[in-house]
XYZ file of C-alpha atoms in Angstrom:
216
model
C 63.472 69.708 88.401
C 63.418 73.205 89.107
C 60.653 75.438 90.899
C 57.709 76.609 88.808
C 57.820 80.347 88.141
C 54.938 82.547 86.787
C 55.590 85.588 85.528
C 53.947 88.993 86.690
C 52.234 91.557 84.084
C 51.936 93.916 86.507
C 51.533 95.039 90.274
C 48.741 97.413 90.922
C 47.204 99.396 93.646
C 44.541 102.082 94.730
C 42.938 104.048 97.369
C 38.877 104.175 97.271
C 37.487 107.021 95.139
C 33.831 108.830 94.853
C 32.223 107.951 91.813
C 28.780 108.010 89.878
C 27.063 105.076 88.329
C 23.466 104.627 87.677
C 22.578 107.990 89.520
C 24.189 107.022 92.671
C 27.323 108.139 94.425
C 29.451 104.787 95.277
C 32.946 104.479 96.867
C 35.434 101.757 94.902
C 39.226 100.816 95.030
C 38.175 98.771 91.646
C 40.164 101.447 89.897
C 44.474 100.517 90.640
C 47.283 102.023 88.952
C 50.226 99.912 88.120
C 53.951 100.741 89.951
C 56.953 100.281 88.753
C 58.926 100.252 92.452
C 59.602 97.934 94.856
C 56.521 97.956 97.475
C 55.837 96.453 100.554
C 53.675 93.825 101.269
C 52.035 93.269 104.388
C 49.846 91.017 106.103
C 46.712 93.107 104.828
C 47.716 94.888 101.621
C 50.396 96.248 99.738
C 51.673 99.679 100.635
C 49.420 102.247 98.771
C 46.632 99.900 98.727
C 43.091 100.210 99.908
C 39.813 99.187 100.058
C 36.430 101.108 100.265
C 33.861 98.189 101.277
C 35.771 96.678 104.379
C 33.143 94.687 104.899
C 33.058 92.707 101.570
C 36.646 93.217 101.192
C 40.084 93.265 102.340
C 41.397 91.225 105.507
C 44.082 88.778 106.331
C 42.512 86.412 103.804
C 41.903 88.755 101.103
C 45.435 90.443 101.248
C 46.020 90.120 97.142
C 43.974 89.802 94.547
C 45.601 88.213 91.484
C 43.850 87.701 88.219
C 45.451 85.668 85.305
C 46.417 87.819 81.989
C 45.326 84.933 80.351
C 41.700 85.626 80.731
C 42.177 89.200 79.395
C 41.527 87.935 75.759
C 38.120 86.534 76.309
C 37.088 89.322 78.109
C 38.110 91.566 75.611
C 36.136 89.721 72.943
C 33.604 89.882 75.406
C 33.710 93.532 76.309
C 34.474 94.126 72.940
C 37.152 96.683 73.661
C 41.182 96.666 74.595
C 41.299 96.466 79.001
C 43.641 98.551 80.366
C 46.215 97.206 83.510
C 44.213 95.698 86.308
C 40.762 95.786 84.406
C 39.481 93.733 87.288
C 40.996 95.810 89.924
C 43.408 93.069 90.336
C 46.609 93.479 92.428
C 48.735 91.252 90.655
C 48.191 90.166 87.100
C 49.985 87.045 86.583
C 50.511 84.229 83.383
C 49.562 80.646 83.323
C 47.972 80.642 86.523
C 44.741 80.453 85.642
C 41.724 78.811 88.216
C 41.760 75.545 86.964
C 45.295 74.948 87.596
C 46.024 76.710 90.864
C 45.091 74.735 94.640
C 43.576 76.505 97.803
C 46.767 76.547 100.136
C 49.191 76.336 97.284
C 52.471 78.763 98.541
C 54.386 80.888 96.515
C 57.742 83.176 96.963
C 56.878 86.955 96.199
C 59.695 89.121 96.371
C 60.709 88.669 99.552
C 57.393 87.808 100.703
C 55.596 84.601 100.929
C 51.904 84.067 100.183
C 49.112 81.527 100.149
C 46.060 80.443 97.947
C 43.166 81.267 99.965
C 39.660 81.382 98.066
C 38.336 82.672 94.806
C 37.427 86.080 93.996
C 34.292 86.766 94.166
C 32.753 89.641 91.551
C 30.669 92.372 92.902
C 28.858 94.914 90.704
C 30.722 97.280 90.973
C 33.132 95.512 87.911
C 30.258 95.636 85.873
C 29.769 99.606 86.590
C 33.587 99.897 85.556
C 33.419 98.270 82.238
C 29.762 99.569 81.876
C 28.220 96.267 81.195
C 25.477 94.943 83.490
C 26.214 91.193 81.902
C 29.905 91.215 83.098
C 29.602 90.118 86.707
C 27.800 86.899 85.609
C 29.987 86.230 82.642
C 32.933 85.804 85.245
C 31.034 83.617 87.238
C 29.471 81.465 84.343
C 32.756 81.534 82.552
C 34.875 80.493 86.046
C 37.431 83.118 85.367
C 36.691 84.773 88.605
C 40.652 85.586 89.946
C 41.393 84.943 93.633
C 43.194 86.044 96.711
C 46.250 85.330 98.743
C 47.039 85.874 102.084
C 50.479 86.625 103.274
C 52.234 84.174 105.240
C 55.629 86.779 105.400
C 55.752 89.964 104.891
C 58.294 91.566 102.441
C 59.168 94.215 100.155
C 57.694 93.023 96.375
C 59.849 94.141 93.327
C 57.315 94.354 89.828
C 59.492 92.401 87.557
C 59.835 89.519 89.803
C 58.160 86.398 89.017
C 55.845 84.005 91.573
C 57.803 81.163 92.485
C 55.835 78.008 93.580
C 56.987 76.579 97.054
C 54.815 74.211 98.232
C 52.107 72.408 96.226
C 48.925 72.049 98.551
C 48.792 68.035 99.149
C 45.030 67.702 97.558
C 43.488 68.839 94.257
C 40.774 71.203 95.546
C 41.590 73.907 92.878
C 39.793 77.593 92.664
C 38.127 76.184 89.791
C 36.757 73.547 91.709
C 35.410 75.978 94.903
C 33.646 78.236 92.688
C 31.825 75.222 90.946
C 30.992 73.836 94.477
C 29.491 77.271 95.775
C 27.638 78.721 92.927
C 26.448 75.229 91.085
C 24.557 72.413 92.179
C 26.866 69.744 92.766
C 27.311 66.154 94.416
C 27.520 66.646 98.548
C 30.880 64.537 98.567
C 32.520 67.242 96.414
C 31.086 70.374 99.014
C 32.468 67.952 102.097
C 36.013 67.766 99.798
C 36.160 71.480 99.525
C 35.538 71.700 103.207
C 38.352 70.046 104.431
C 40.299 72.181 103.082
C 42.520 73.478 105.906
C 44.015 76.800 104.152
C 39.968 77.574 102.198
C 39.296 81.124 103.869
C 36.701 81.300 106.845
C 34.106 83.450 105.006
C 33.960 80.777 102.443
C 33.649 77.936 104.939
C 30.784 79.366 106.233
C 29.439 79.795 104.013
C 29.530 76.386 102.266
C 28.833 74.800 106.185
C 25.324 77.151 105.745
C 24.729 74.819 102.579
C 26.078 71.554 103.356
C 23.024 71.666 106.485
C 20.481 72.025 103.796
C 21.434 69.015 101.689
């Protein structure tokens, strides 16, 4: 039995810009422009890459954001409009590897780098300011069809029409699916203390859930 492959729609990157939305000035990176060259990948970001709210995002454990193409559908039902490449700011846009079926600490080839499942993505506002739709951010959430990130285990030069190859399956079942209903729904404490054993779940998110788990 061979290695599972996913293929990539597209690789995608920006630098924060100044922009207007609701009367305010804001700085974003939400905005990425697909390549079509190999780029490197390093333990933070890809080459070209940035972010504009360091504090919220970027960092070892938020090195790629990938969202699944297969979402794009919904959210264009949703939107009711066609989405452009990375229409949630996404780094990579991938097939079949949707929330439900991907595991925290899952591995995967890319390019010649290697990367791991880390958390979910977590929507901030400013995707709703992009699409112009205040409803957006909680649609994702509701819906579970939040992305996530990877962190990079090797660094390595990452060539667009290259697909993920899966590696190493993560020995437990703790999928992003399953995180995301443990931190923003009211659920069972067995299934929190499952999450949190979780030896590859990002630190940000283990705090966070360790804040909760006190309180139960």
């Amino acid at each position: 039995m061979g290695q599972k492959r996913y293929d990539v729609e597209g690789v995608q990157v920006g630098q924060p810009i100044t922009t207007y939305a609701n009367g305010k000035e804001i700085q974003t990176a939400i905005t990425k422009k697909r390549i079509h060259e190999p780029v490197y990948l390093s333990k933070l970001n890809f080459e070209g890459d940035g972010q504009a709210d360091l504090v919220h995002h970027g960092g070892y454990d938020k090195a790629i954001c990938v969202f699944p193409y297969d979402h794009y559908a919904y959210f264009e039902q949703f939107l009711g409009t066609s989405l452009q490449a990375a229409a949630f700011g996404e780094n990579l846009t991938v097939h079949r590897l949707v929330e439900t079926k991907v595991c925290i600490g899952d591995v995967f080839q890319l390019g010649e780098a290697i990367v791991e499942v880390s958390q979910p993505r977590q929507p901030c506002v400013k995707l709703s300011l992009k699409h112009g739709n205040p409803k957006l951010m909680k649609e994702v959430l509701q819906t579970g069809y939040t992305g996530f990130y990877m962190r990079v285990l090797q660094e390595g030069m990452v060539f667009p029409d290259q697909p993920l190859i899966l590696m190493e399956k993560a020995s437990h079942s703790i999928t992003v699916h399953e995180v995301n209903e443990v931190k923003y729904r009211q659920v069972h404490p067995a299934r929190l203390k499952a999450v949190l054993e979780v030896e590859a779940l990002a630190n940000t998110v283990r705090a966070s859930l360790e804040k909760r788990i006190q309180h139960i």
